Amino acid sequence: MAKNQKKYPIEFKEYVSKLVVLDGRKQVDLCNELKIPYDTLQKWVSAFRKKQQEAEKANQKQLLTAFEYKELFEAERLKRLEMEEENAILKKAMHIFTQEKN
């Protein structure tokens, strides 16, 4: 007895996989919403993650110019400064909220 398998377009598979991987949606919720079997969605997500990792490895293997290295360094530096600023704000907020009220 053959199963009734439904064919899904590649774009749909990628979109649903992005919802899980990039947007952090739960696989169970998407399965229920879209009426997709859980194991099917798991296969799509693992294939998408593998594809992402391969693309990342390919990008790392590329040779960069001095200017590109400088841009990457500056972007990382700015990201670090933003995180330090957010951390300082959170520390101040934690101090304010943990003070005893008179």
mmCIF file of C-alpha atoms in Angstrom:
data_model
loop_
_atom_site.group_PDB
_atom_site.id
_atom_site.type_symbol
_atom_site.label_atom_id
_atom_site.label_comp_id
_atom_site.label_asym_id
_atom_site.label_seq_id
_atom_site.Cartn_x
_atom_site.Cartn_y
_atom_site.Cartn_z
ATOM 1 C CA MET A 1 0.000 0.000 0.000
ATOM 2 C CA ALA A 2 1.626 3.268 -1.127
ATOM 3 C CA LYS A 3 1.555 6.346 1.062
ATOM 4 C CA ASN A 4 -0.152 9.447 -0.215
ATOM 5 C CA GLN A 5 2.913 11.679 -0.467
ATOM 6 C CA LYS A 6 2.461 15.339 -1.232
ATOM 7 C CA LYS A 7 5.078 17.196 -3.292
ATOM 8 C CA TYR A 8 6.091 20.604 -1.992
ATOM 9 C CA PRO A 9 7.837 23.292 -4.062
ATOM 10 C CA ILE A 10 11.495 23.990 -3.214
ATOM 11 C CA GLU A 11 10.698 27.628 -2.409
ATOM 12 C CA PHE A 12 8.107 26.524 0.143
ATOM 13 C CA LYS A 13 10.570 24.112 1.768
ATOM 14 C CA GLU A 14 13.207 26.832 2.051
ATOM 15 C CA TYR A 15 10.707 29.346 3.411
ATOM 16 C CA VAL A 16 9.467 26.994 6.119
ATOM 17 C CA SER A 17 13.037 25.988 6.986
ATOM 18 C CA LYS A 18 13.994 29.656 7.338
ATOM 19 C CA LEU A 19 11.060 30.158 9.694
ATOM 20 C CA VAL A 20 12.523 27.482 11.966
ATOM 21 C CA VAL A 21 16.233 28.251 11.651
ATOM 22 C CA LEU A 22 16.303 32.029 11.310
ATOM 23 C CA ASP A 23 13.072 33.143 12.983
ATOM 24 C CA GLY A 24 13.135 30.563 15.765
ATOM 25 C CA ARG A 25 9.660 29.176 15.158
ATOM 26 C CA LYS A 26 8.898 25.793 16.714
ATOM 27 C CA GLN A 27 8.725 22.863 14.344
ATOM 28 C CA VAL A 28 5.710 21.394 16.111
ATOM 29 C CA ASP A 29 3.749 24.637 15.731
ATOM 30 C CA LEU A 30 4.567 24.913 12.036
ATOM 31 C CA CYS A 31 3.628 21.276 11.459
ATOM 32 C CA ASN A 32 0.236 21.895 12.985
ATOM 33 C CA GLU A 33 -0.319 25.208 11.179
ATOM 34 C CA LEU A 34 0.761 23.998 7.751
ATOM 35 C CA LYS A 35 -0.351 20.360 8.044
ATOM 36 C CA ILE A 36 3.143 19.041 7.305
ATOM 37 C CA PRO A 37 4.404 15.775 8.827
ATOM 38 C CA TYR A 38 6.954 16.431 11.570
ATOM 39 C CA ASP A 39 9.609 14.114 10.129
ATOM 40 C CA THR A 40 9.305 15.825 6.742
ATOM 41 C CA LEU A 41 9.896 19.231 8.306
ATOM 42 C CA GLN A 42 12.875 17.870 10.237
ATOM 43 C CA LYS A 43 14.441 16.681 6.981
ATOM 44 C CA TRP A 44 13.905 20.092 5.376
ATOM 45 C CA VAL A 45 15.412 21.926 8.340
ATOM 46 C CA SER A 46 18.459 19.657 8.557
ATOM 47 C CA ALA A 47 19.046 20.011 4.815
ATOM 48 C CA PHE A 48 18.744 23.811 5.107
ATOM 49 C CA ARG A 49 21.201 23.910 8.031
ATOM 50 C CA LYS A 50 23.662 21.715 6.131
ATOM 51 C CA LYS A 51 23.353 23.987 3.095
ATOM 52 C CA GLN A 52 23.975 27.028 5.317
ATOM 53 C CA GLN A 53 27.071 25.454 6.871
ATOM 54 C CA GLU A 54 28.486 24.567 3.455
ATOM 55 C CA ALA A 55 27.909 28.124 2.243
ATOM 56 C CA GLU A 56 29.615 29.493 5.353
ATOM 57 C CA LYS A 57 32.623 27.194 4.827
ATOM 58 C CA ALA A 58 32.846 28.308 1.197
ATOM 59 C CA ASN A 59 32.790 31.956 2.275
ATOM 60 C CA GLN A 60 35.545 31.341 4.815
ATOM 61 C CA LYS A 61 37.773 29.792 2.158
ATOM 62 C CA GLN A 62 37.640 32.881 -0.033
ATOM 63 C CA LEU A 63 40.653 35.146 0.016
ATOM 64 C CA LEU A 64 40.000 38.632 1.319
ATOM 65 C CA THR A 65 41.732 41.866 0.431
ATOM 66 C CA ALA A 66 43.163 44.173 3.087
ATOM 67 C CA PHE A 67 40.176 46.491 2.647
ATOM 68 C CA GLU A 68 37.722 43.620 3.185
ATOM 69 C CA TYR A 69 39.588 42.550 6.317
ATOM 70 C CA LYS A 70 39.427 46.128 7.570
ATOM 71 C CA GLU A 71 35.671 46.271 6.927
ATOM 72 C CA LEU A 72 35.149 42.974 8.762
ATOM 73 C CA PHE A 73 37.289 44.176 11.662
ATOM 74 C CA GLU A 74 35.346 47.435 11.918
ATOM 75 C CA ALA A 75 32.002 45.635 11.772
ATOM 76 C CA GLU A 76 33.077 43.263 14.554
ATOM 77 C CA ARG A 77 34.411 46.172 16.603
ATOM 78 C CA LEU A 78 31.138 48.066 16.273
ATOM 79 C CA LYS A 79 29.161 44.961 17.191
ATOM 80 C CA ARG A 80 31.351 44.478 20.280
ATOM 81 C CA LEU A 81 30.901 48.126 21.312
ATOM 82 C CA GLU A 82 27.126 47.833 20.947
ATOM 83 C CA MET A 83 27.107 44.695 23.065
ATOM 84 C CA GLU A 84 29.241 46.375 25.741
ATOM 85 C CA GLU A 85 26.854 49.347 25.774
ATOM 86 C CA GLU A 86 23.826 47.056 26.080
ATOM 87 C CA ASN A 87 25.582 45.164 28.873
ATOM 88 C CA ALA A 88 26.276 48.407 30.754
ATOM 89 C CA ILE A 89 22.633 49.459 30.407
ATOM 90 C CA LEU A 90 21.440 46.085 31.666
ATOM 91 C CA LYS A 91 23.802 46.302 34.647
ATOM 92 C CA LYS A 92 22.440 49.741 35.550
ATOM 93 C CA ALA A 93 18.853 48.513 35.187
ATOM 94 C CA MET A 94 19.620 45.468 37.339
ATOM 95 C CA HIS A 95 21.112 47.731 39.995
ATOM 96 C CA ILE A 96 18.039 49.975 39.981
ATOM 97 C CA PHE A 97 15.588 47.055 40.191
ATOM 98 C CA THR A 98 17.486 45.222 42.905
ATOM 99 C CA GLN A 99 17.801 48.160 45.269
ATOM 100 C CA GLU A 100 15.669 47.954 48.373
ATOM 101 C CA LYS A 101 12.720 50.280 48.330
ATOM 102 C CA ASN A 102 12.503 52.637 51.321
#
